[in-house]
Amino acid sequence: AQSVTQLGSHVSVSEGALVLLRCNYSSSVPPYLFWYVQYPNQGLQLLLKYTSAATLVKGINGFEAEFKKSETSFHLTKPSAHMSDAAEYFCAVRTLTGNQFYFGTGTSLTVIP
Amino acid sequence: KAGVTQTPRYLIKTRGQQVTLSCSPISGHRSVSWYQQTPGQGLQFLFEYFSETQRNKGNFPGRFSGRQFSNSRSEMNVSTLELGDSALYLCASSQGGARETQYFGPGTRLLVL
């Protein structure tokens, strides 16, 4: 079975600072990878996804993620944090032939003014 | 296109009762997945339906069941409710392929007293 590890259940950054949220997956074959964001009392919204095209993926709201096969990682970054980025972020994987999403446990991002 | 809709948004039930939650996917989407989200367990996959057939199932007891109709709308039923079933239940729809994005609804928050 797939597993997804998000290091750091809580991350705090200052407004304007770099955001780095970590995601590692376990798979012998590079899967499809996704980052979702969840605001309080809402569903999940797709930020970006990797589906075996360019390894550097740009998403909405200035976020991007880089797929690194050798490190089995798909870390999410944003150069400059904004107050509105405070939310819960989830990394998810789906295998090339699988029909199930596997989600990480989430990282709660706090942005300090 | 309208997004994924879930009804009701909030629900209060007592132990032993049963509940039915409804999900209407994005038009044209044939896959509907259900997830349970709790603070302690995170996002857990319940099951996925594709073209009225259950295609995948998570590790939940038989009290949790679902179905999908010919118009792709889906319902989820939980019988003999337990306190631990209190959670946010999220529905997600997609076109069904492994690389396809899952689009989430706002969720139904269930409280079991």
PDB file of C-alpha atoms in Angstrom:
ATOM      1  CA  ALA A   1       0.000   0.000   0.000  1.00  0.00           C
ATOM      2  CA  GLN A   2       1.013   3.536  -0.587  1.00  0.00           C
ATOM      3  CA  SER A   3       2.001   5.830   2.218  1.00  0.00           C
ATOM      4  CA  VAL A   4       2.415   9.555   2.338  1.00  0.00           C
ATOM      5  CA  THR A   5       4.442  11.314   5.007  1.00  0.00           C
ATOM      6  CA  GLN A   6       4.105  14.985   5.744  1.00  0.00           C
ATOM      7  CA  LEU A   7       6.865  16.101   8.060  1.00  0.00           C
ATOM      8  CA  GLY A   8       5.664  18.658  10.562  1.00  0.00           C
ATOM      9  CA  SER A   9       2.027  18.710  11.527  1.00  0.00           C
ATOM     10  CA  HIS A  10       2.346  22.411  12.357  1.00  0.00           C
ATOM     11  CA  VAL A  11       4.476  24.970  10.555  1.00  0.00           C
ATOM     12  CA  SER A  12       4.709  28.653  11.431  1.00  0.00           C
ATOM     13  CA  VAL A  13       6.235  31.290   9.187  1.00  0.00           C
ATOM     14  CA  SER A  14       6.363  35.045   9.250  1.00  0.00           C
ATOM     15  CA  GLU A  15       4.440  37.007   6.665  1.00  0.00           C
ATOM     16  CA  GLY A  16       6.705  37.443   3.647  1.00  0.00           C
ATOM     17  CA  ALA A  17       8.910  34.482   4.521  1.00  0.00           C
ATOM     18  CA  LEU A  18       9.432  31.322   2.509  1.00  0.00           C
ATOM     19  CA  VAL A  19       6.876  28.569   2.947  1.00  0.00           C
ATOM     20  CA  LEU A  20       8.165  24.991   2.748  1.00  0.00           C
ATOM     21  CA  LEU A  21       5.848  22.080   3.420  1.00  0.00           C
ATOM     22  CA  ARG A  22       7.346  18.626   3.090  1.00  0.00           C
ATOM     23  CA  CYS A  23       5.857  15.535   1.520  1.00  0.00           C
ATOM     24  CA  ASN A  24       7.452  12.147   0.928  1.00  0.00           C
ATOM     25  CA  TYR A  25       5.787   9.131  -0.617  1.00  0.00           C
ATOM     26  CA  SER A  26       6.545   5.458  -0.774  1.00  0.00           C
ATOM     27  CA  SER A  27       6.311   3.932  -4.182  1.00  0.00           C
ATOM     28  CA  SER A  28       8.646   2.029  -6.451  1.00  0.00           C
ATOM     29  CA  VAL A  29       6.975   3.639  -9.435  1.00  0.00           C
ATOM     30  CA  PRO A  30       6.507   7.428  -9.480  1.00  0.00           C
ATOM     31  CA  PRO A  31       2.843   8.038  -8.800  1.00  0.00           C
ATOM     32  CA  TYR A  32       0.603  10.961  -9.487  1.00  0.00           C
ATOM     33  CA  LEU A  33       1.025  13.571  -6.772  1.00  0.00           C
ATOM     34  CA  PHE A  34      -1.280  16.288  -5.537  1.00  0.00           C
ATOM     35  CA  TRP A  35      -1.343  19.107  -3.033  1.00  0.00           C
ATOM     36  CA  TYR A  36      -4.636  20.272  -1.607  1.00  0.00           C
ATOM     37  CA  VAL A  37      -5.478  23.126   0.753  1.00  0.00           C
ATOM     38  CA  GLN A  38      -8.323  23.183   3.232  1.00  0.00           C
ATOM     39  CA  TYR A  39      -9.642  26.329   4.852  1.00  0.00           C
ATOM     40  CA  PRO A  40     -11.701  26.082   8.037  1.00  0.00           C
ATOM     41  CA  ASN A  41     -15.106  24.489   7.568  1.00  0.00           C
ATOM     42  CA  GLN A  42     -14.520  23.920   3.875  1.00  0.00           C
ATOM     43  CA  GLY A  43     -13.666  21.056   1.581  1.00  0.00           C
ATOM     44  CA  LEU A  44     -10.302  20.519  -0.058  1.00  0.00           C
ATOM     45  CA  GLN A  45      -9.160  22.652  -2.961  1.00  0.00           C
ATOM     46  CA  LEU A  46      -6.523  21.545  -5.435  1.00  0.00           C
ATOM     47  CA  LEU A  47      -3.344  23.633  -5.367  1.00  0.00           C
ATOM     48  CA  LEU A  48      -1.344  21.717  -7.962  1.00  0.00           C
ATOM     49  CA  LYS A  49      -0.638  18.254  -9.299  1.00  0.00           C
ATOM     50  CA  TYR A  50       2.173  16.270 -10.891  1.00  0.00           C
ATOM     51  CA  THR A  51       1.259  13.763 -13.571  1.00  0.00           C
ATOM     52  CA  SER A  52       4.650  12.864 -15.076  1.00  0.00           C
ATOM     53  CA  ALA A  53       5.188  15.984 -17.142  1.00  0.00           C
ATOM     54  CA  ALA A  54       7.464  18.778 -15.909  1.00  0.00           C
ATOM     55  CA  THR A  55       9.000  18.045 -12.522  1.00  0.00           C
ATOM     56  CA  LEU A  56       8.474  21.610 -11.330  1.00  0.00           C
ATOM     57  CA  VAL A  57       4.778  22.223 -11.065  1.00  0.00           C
ATOM     58  CA  LYS A  58       3.223  25.628 -10.595  1.00  0.00           C
ATOM     59  CA  GLY A  59      -0.106  25.944  -8.889  1.00  0.00           C
ATOM     60  CA  ILE A  60      -2.538  28.546  -7.742  1.00  0.00           C
ATOM     61  CA  ASN A  61      -1.852  31.367  -5.281  1.00  0.00           C
ATOM     62  CA  GLY A  62       1.883  31.392  -6.037  1.00  0.00           C
ATOM     63  CA  PHE A  63       2.559  27.851  -4.821  1.00  0.00           C
ATOM     64  CA  GLU A  64       4.802  25.405  -6.601  1.00  0.00           C
ATOM     65  CA  ALA A  65       6.178  21.944  -5.955  1.00  0.00           C
ATOM     66  CA  GLU A  66       9.067  19.955  -7.327  1.00  0.00           C
ATOM     67  CA  PHE A  67       8.924  16.235  -7.931  1.00  0.00           C
ATOM     68  CA  LYS A  68      12.220  14.570  -6.999  1.00  0.00           C
ATOM     69  CA  LYS A  69      12.204  10.910  -7.877  1.00  0.00           C
ATOM     70  CA  SER A  70      15.534  10.157  -6.200  1.00  0.00           C
ATOM     71  CA  GLU A  71      14.245  11.552  -2.920  1.00  0.00           C
ATOM     72  CA  THR A  72      10.642  10.354  -3.372  1.00  0.00           C
ATOM     73  CA  SER A  73       9.587  13.843  -2.420  1.00  0.00           C
ATOM     74  CA  PHE A  74       7.107  16.442  -3.568  1.00  0.00           C
ATOM     75  CA  HIS A  75       7.652  19.432  -1.314  1.00  0.00           C
ATOM     76  CA  LEU A  76       5.402  22.471  -1.581  1.00  0.00           C
ATOM     77  CA  THR A  77       6.901  25.950  -1.574  1.00  0.00           C
ATOM     78  CA  LYS A  78       5.891  29.575  -1.841  1.00  0.00           C
ATOM     79  CA  PRO A  79       8.481  32.357  -1.890  1.00  0.00           C
ATOM     80  CA  SER A  80       6.544  34.814   0.254  1.00  0.00           C
ATOM     81  CA  ALA A  81       3.840  33.850   2.742  1.00  0.00           C
ATOM     82  CA  HIS A  82       0.643  35.818   2.944  1.00  0.00           C
ATOM     83  CA  MET A  83      -1.799  35.901   5.832  1.00  0.00           C
ATOM     84  CA  SER A  84      -4.416  34.283   3.608  1.00  0.00           C
ATOM     85  CA  ASP A  85      -2.176  31.206   3.223  1.00  0.00           C
ATOM     86  CA  ALA A  86      -2.997  30.102   6.768  1.00  0.00           C
ATOM     87  CA  ALA A  87      -4.781  26.778   6.294  1.00  0.00           C
ATOM     88  CA  GLU A  88      -4.339  23.011   6.390  1.00  0.00           C
ATOM     89  CA  TYR A  89      -2.344  21.491   3.539  1.00  0.00           C
ATOM     90  CA  PHE A  90      -2.582  17.912   2.391  1.00  0.00           C
ATOM     91  CA  CYS A  91      -0.300  15.937   0.119  1.00  0.00           C
ATOM     92  CA  ALA A  92      -1.878  13.027  -1.753  1.00  0.00           C
ATOM     93  CA  VAL A  93      -0.684  10.299  -4.077  1.00  0.00           C
ATOM     94  CA  ARG A  94      -2.377   8.032  -6.534  1.00  0.00           C
ATOM     95  CA  THR A  95      -0.635   5.205  -8.346  1.00  0.00           C
ATOM     96  CA  LEU A  96      -0.573   4.942 -12.113  1.00  0.00           C
ATOM     97  CA  THR A  97      -3.167   2.188 -12.081  1.00  0.00           C
ATOM     98  CA  GLY A  98      -4.794   2.695  -8.716  1.00  0.00           C
ATOM     99  CA  ASN A  99      -8.170   4.135  -8.034  1.00  0.00           C
ATOM    100  CA  GLN A 100      -7.560   5.351  -4.532  1.00  0.00           C
ATOM    101  CA  PHE A 101      -6.071   8.523  -3.214  1.00  0.00           C
ATOM    102  CA  TYR A 102      -3.730   8.240  -0.242  1.00  0.00           C
ATOM    103  CA  PHE A 103      -3.554  11.390   1.845  1.00  0.00           C
ATOM    104  CA  GLY A 104      -0.925  12.559   4.253  1.00  0.00           C
ATOM    105  CA  THR A 105      -1.915  13.587   7.743  1.00  0.00           C
ATOM    106  CA  GLY A 106      -1.816  17.256   6.855  1.00  0.00           C
ATOM    107  CA  THR A 107       0.265  20.268   7.826  1.00  0.00           C
ATOM    108  CA  SER A 108      -1.336  23.232   9.514  1.00  0.00           C
ATOM    109  CA  LEU A 109       0.291  26.443   8.329  1.00  0.00           C
ATOM    110  CA  THR A 110       0.240  29.519  10.569  1.00  0.00           C
ATOM    111  CA  VAL A 111       1.354  32.859   9.177  1.00  0.00           C
ATOM    112  CA  ILE A 112       2.599  35.336  11.762  1.00  0.00           C
ATOM    113  CA  PRO A 113       2.100  39.021  10.964  1.00  0.00           C
TER     114      PRO A 113
ATOM    115  CA  LYS B   1     -19.826  24.206 -14.078  1.00  0.00           C
ATOM    116  CA  ALA B   2     -21.320  23.818 -10.668  1.00  0.00           C
ATOM    117  CA  GLY B   3     -19.051  22.246  -8.091  1.00  0.00           C
ATOM    118  CA  VAL B   4     -19.595  19.198  -5.945  1.00  0.00           C
ATOM    119  CA  THR B   5     -22.531  19.659  -3.630  1.00  0.00           C
ATOM    120  CA  GLN B   6     -23.258  17.794  -0.438  1.00  0.00           C
ATOM    121  CA  THR B   7     -26.408  17.725   1.615  1.00  0.00           C
ATOM    122  CA  PRO B   8     -27.063  18.268   4.382  1.00  0.00           C
ATOM    123  CA  ARG B   9     -24.181  20.446   5.518  1.00  0.00           C
ATOM    124  CA  TYR B  10     -24.741  19.776   9.196  1.00  0.00           C
ATOM    125  CA  LEU B  11     -26.409  16.935  10.983  1.00  0.00           C
ATOM    126  CA  ILE B  12     -26.962  15.945  14.599  1.00  0.00           C
ATOM    127  CA  LYS B  13     -27.915  12.380  15.416  1.00  0.00           C
ATOM    128  CA  THR B  14     -27.981  10.178  18.485  1.00  0.00           C
ATOM    129  CA  ARG B  15     -26.235   6.869  19.020  1.00  0.00           C
ATOM    130  CA  GLY B  16     -27.956   3.954  17.367  1.00  0.00           C
ATOM    131  CA  GLN B  17     -29.641   5.998  14.682  1.00  0.00           C
ATOM    132  CA  GLN B  18     -28.777   5.808  11.024  1.00  0.00           C
ATOM    133  CA  VAL B  19     -27.943   8.597   8.624  1.00  0.00           C
ATOM    134  CA  THR B  20     -27.837   9.116   4.869  1.00  0.00           C
ATOM    135  CA  LEU B  21     -25.609  11.706   3.260  1.00  0.00           C
ATOM    136  CA  SER B  22     -25.927  12.836  -0.322  1.00  0.00           C
ATOM    137  CA  CYS B  23     -23.383  13.966  -2.876  1.00  0.00           C
ATOM    138  CA  SER B  24     -23.946  15.440  -6.327  1.00  0.00           C
ATOM    139  CA  PRO B  25     -20.788  15.354  -8.454  1.00  0.00           C
ATOM    140  CA  ILE B  26     -19.645  17.805 -11.075  1.00  0.00           C
ATOM    141  CA  SER B  27     -21.541  17.295 -14.286  1.00  0.00           C
ATOM    142  CA  GLY B  28     -19.816  14.680 -16.436  1.00  0.00           C
ATOM    143  CA  HIS B  29     -17.892  13.115 -13.588  1.00  0.00           C
ATOM    144  CA  ARG B  30     -18.484   9.402 -13.165  1.00  0.00           C
ATOM    145  CA  SER B  31     -16.387   8.745 -10.096  1.00  0.00           C
ATOM    146  CA  VAL B  32     -17.441   9.650  -6.573  1.00  0.00           C
ATOM    147  CA  SER B  33     -15.292   8.983  -3.533  1.00  0.00           C
ATOM    148  CA  TRP B  34     -16.133   9.406   0.130  1.00  0.00           C
ATOM    149  CA  TYR B  35     -13.786  10.305   2.950  1.00  0.00           C
ATOM    150  CA  GLN B  36     -14.102  10.653   6.694  1.00  0.00           C
ATOM    151  CA  GLN B  37     -12.092  13.440   8.273  1.00  0.00           C
ATOM    152  CA  THR B  38     -11.457  13.617  12.016  1.00  0.00           C
ATOM    153  CA  PRO B  39      -8.847  15.532  14.024  1.00  0.00           C
ATOM    154  CA  GLY B  40      -7.264  12.324  15.261  1.00  0.00           C
ATOM    155  CA  GLN B  41      -7.273  10.179  12.129  1.00  0.00           C
ATOM    156  CA  GLY B  42      -7.063  12.757   9.387  1.00  0.00           C
ATOM    157  CA  LEU B  43      -8.554  11.942   5.988  1.00  0.00           C
ATOM    158  CA  GLN B  44      -9.573   8.329   5.661  1.00  0.00           C
ATOM    159  CA  PHE B  45     -10.869   6.805   2.465  1.00  0.00           C
ATOM    160  CA  LEU B  46     -14.269   5.132   2.735  1.00  0.00           C
ATOM    161  CA  PHE B  47     -15.098   3.993  -0.790  1.00  0.00           C
ATOM    162  CA  GLU B  48     -15.242   4.987  -4.418  1.00  0.00           C
ATOM    163  CA  TYR B  49     -18.028   4.461  -6.922  1.00  0.00           C
ATOM    164  CA  PHE B  50     -17.619   4.555 -10.653  1.00  0.00           C
ATOM    165  CA  SER B  51     -20.531   4.106 -13.022  1.00  0.00           C
ATOM    166  CA  GLU B  52     -22.754   2.769 -10.237  1.00  0.00           C
ATOM    167  CA  THR B  53     -20.210   0.142  -9.123  1.00  0.00           C
ATOM    168  CA  GLN B  54     -18.100   0.213  -6.017  1.00  0.00           C
ATOM    169  CA  ARG B  55     -14.567   0.240  -7.368  1.00  0.00           C
ATOM    170  CA  ASN B  56     -12.572   0.547  -4.198  1.00  0.00           C
ATOM    171  CA  LYS B  57     -13.169   0.310  -0.480  1.00  0.00           C
ATOM    172  CA  GLY B  58     -11.298   1.456   2.602  1.00  0.00           C
ATOM    173  CA  ASN B  59     -11.074  -0.212   6.001  1.00  0.00           C
ATOM    174  CA  PHE B  60     -14.362   0.711   7.546  1.00  0.00           C
ATOM    175  CA  PRO B  61     -16.949  -1.582   9.137  1.00  0.00           C
ATOM    176  CA  GLY B  62     -19.990  -2.742   7.254  1.00  0.00           C
ATOM    177  CA  ARG B  63     -22.097  -0.105   8.986  1.00  0.00           C
ATOM    178  CA  PHE B  64     -20.749   2.252   6.347  1.00  0.00           C
ATOM    179  CA  SER B  65     -22.248   1.699   2.944  1.00  0.00           C
ATOM    180  CA  GLY B  66     -22.857   3.631  -0.191  1.00  0.00           C
ATOM    181  CA  ARG B  67     -24.379   3.586  -3.602  1.00  0.00           C
ATOM    182  CA  GLN B  68     -24.303   5.523  -6.822  1.00  0.00           C
ATOM    183  CA  PHE B  69     -27.192   6.254  -9.105  1.00  0.00           C
ATOM    184  CA  SER B  70     -27.304   6.345 -12.884  1.00  0.00           C
ATOM    185  CA  ASN B  71     -26.932  10.137 -12.846  1.00  0.00           C
ATOM    186  CA  SER B  72     -23.683   9.685 -10.814  1.00  0.00           C
ATOM    187  CA  ARG B  73     -25.194  11.121  -7.643  1.00  0.00           C
ATOM    188  CA  SER B  74     -24.089   9.156  -4.634  1.00  0.00           C
ATOM    189  CA  GLU B  75     -25.358   8.471  -1.167  1.00  0.00           C
ATOM    190  CA  MET B  76     -23.543   7.243   1.874  1.00  0.00           C
ATOM    191  CA  ASN B  77     -25.306   5.512   4.731  1.00  0.00           C
ATOM    192  CA  VAL B  78     -24.111   4.874   8.244  1.00  0.00           C
ATOM    193  CA  SER B  79     -26.196   2.579  10.370  1.00  0.00           C
ATOM    194  CA  THR B  80     -26.165   2.142  14.143  1.00  0.00           C
ATOM    195  CA  LEU B  81     -24.273   5.362  14.714  1.00  0.00           C
ATOM    196  CA  GLU B  82     -21.513   5.491  17.310  1.00  0.00           C
ATOM    197  CA  LEU B  83     -19.996   8.511  19.032  1.00  0.00           C
ATOM    198  CA  GLY B  84     -16.805   7.918  17.075  1.00  0.00           C
ATOM    199  CA  ASP B  85     -18.634   8.459  13.805  1.00  0.00           C
ATOM    200  CA  SER B  86     -18.722  12.182  14.513  1.00  0.00           C
ATOM    201  CA  ALA B  87     -16.687  13.659  11.695  1.00  0.00           C
ATOM    202  CA  LEU B  88     -16.631  15.724   8.557  1.00  0.00           C
ATOM    203  CA  TYR B  89     -17.653  13.528   5.637  1.00  0.00           C
ATOM    204  CA  LEU B  90     -16.222  14.674   2.353  1.00  0.00           C
ATOM    205  CA  CYS B  91     -17.283  13.667  -1.091  1.00  0.00           C
ATOM    206  CA  ALA B  92     -15.061  14.077  -4.127  1.00  0.00           C
ATOM    207  CA  SER B  93     -15.777  13.604  -7.792  1.00  0.00           C
ATOM    208  CA  SER B  94     -13.557  13.075 -10.805  1.00  0.00           C
ATOM    209  CA  GLN B  95     -13.697  11.779 -14.335  1.00  0.00           C
ATOM    210  CA  GLY B  96     -12.319   8.523 -13.016  1.00  0.00           C
ATOM    211  CA  GLY B  97      -8.816   8.167 -14.429  1.00  0.00           C
ATOM    212  CA  ALA B  98      -5.801   7.801 -12.149  1.00  0.00           C
ATOM    213  CA  ARG B  99      -4.312  11.147 -13.192  1.00  0.00           C
ATOM    214  CA  GLU B 100      -7.582  12.995 -12.836  1.00  0.00           C
ATOM    215  CA  THR B 101      -8.044  15.543 -10.107  1.00  0.00           C
ATOM    216  CA  GLN B 102     -10.567  14.864  -7.392  1.00  0.00           C
ATOM    217  CA  TYR B 103     -12.790  17.843  -6.703  1.00  0.00           C
ATOM    218  CA  PHE B 104     -14.132  18.034  -3.199  1.00  0.00           C
ATOM    219  CA  GLY B 105     -17.437  19.194  -1.867  1.00  0.00           C
ATOM    220  CA  PRO B 106     -17.761  21.301   1.287  1.00  0.00           C
ATOM    221  CA  GLY B 107     -18.551  18.271   3.406  1.00  0.00           C
ATOM    222  CA  THR B 108     -21.262  17.204   5.802  1.00  0.00           C
ATOM    223  CA  ARG B 109     -20.451  17.670   9.449  1.00  0.00           C
ATOM    224  CA  LEU B 110     -22.017  14.900  11.476  1.00  0.00           C
ATOM    225  CA  LEU B 111     -22.273  15.078  15.224  1.00  0.00           C
ATOM    226  CA  VAL B 112     -23.365  11.961  17.094  1.00  0.00           C
ATOM    227  CA  LEU B 113     -24.606  12.491  20.633  1.00  0.00           C
TER     228      LEU B 113
END
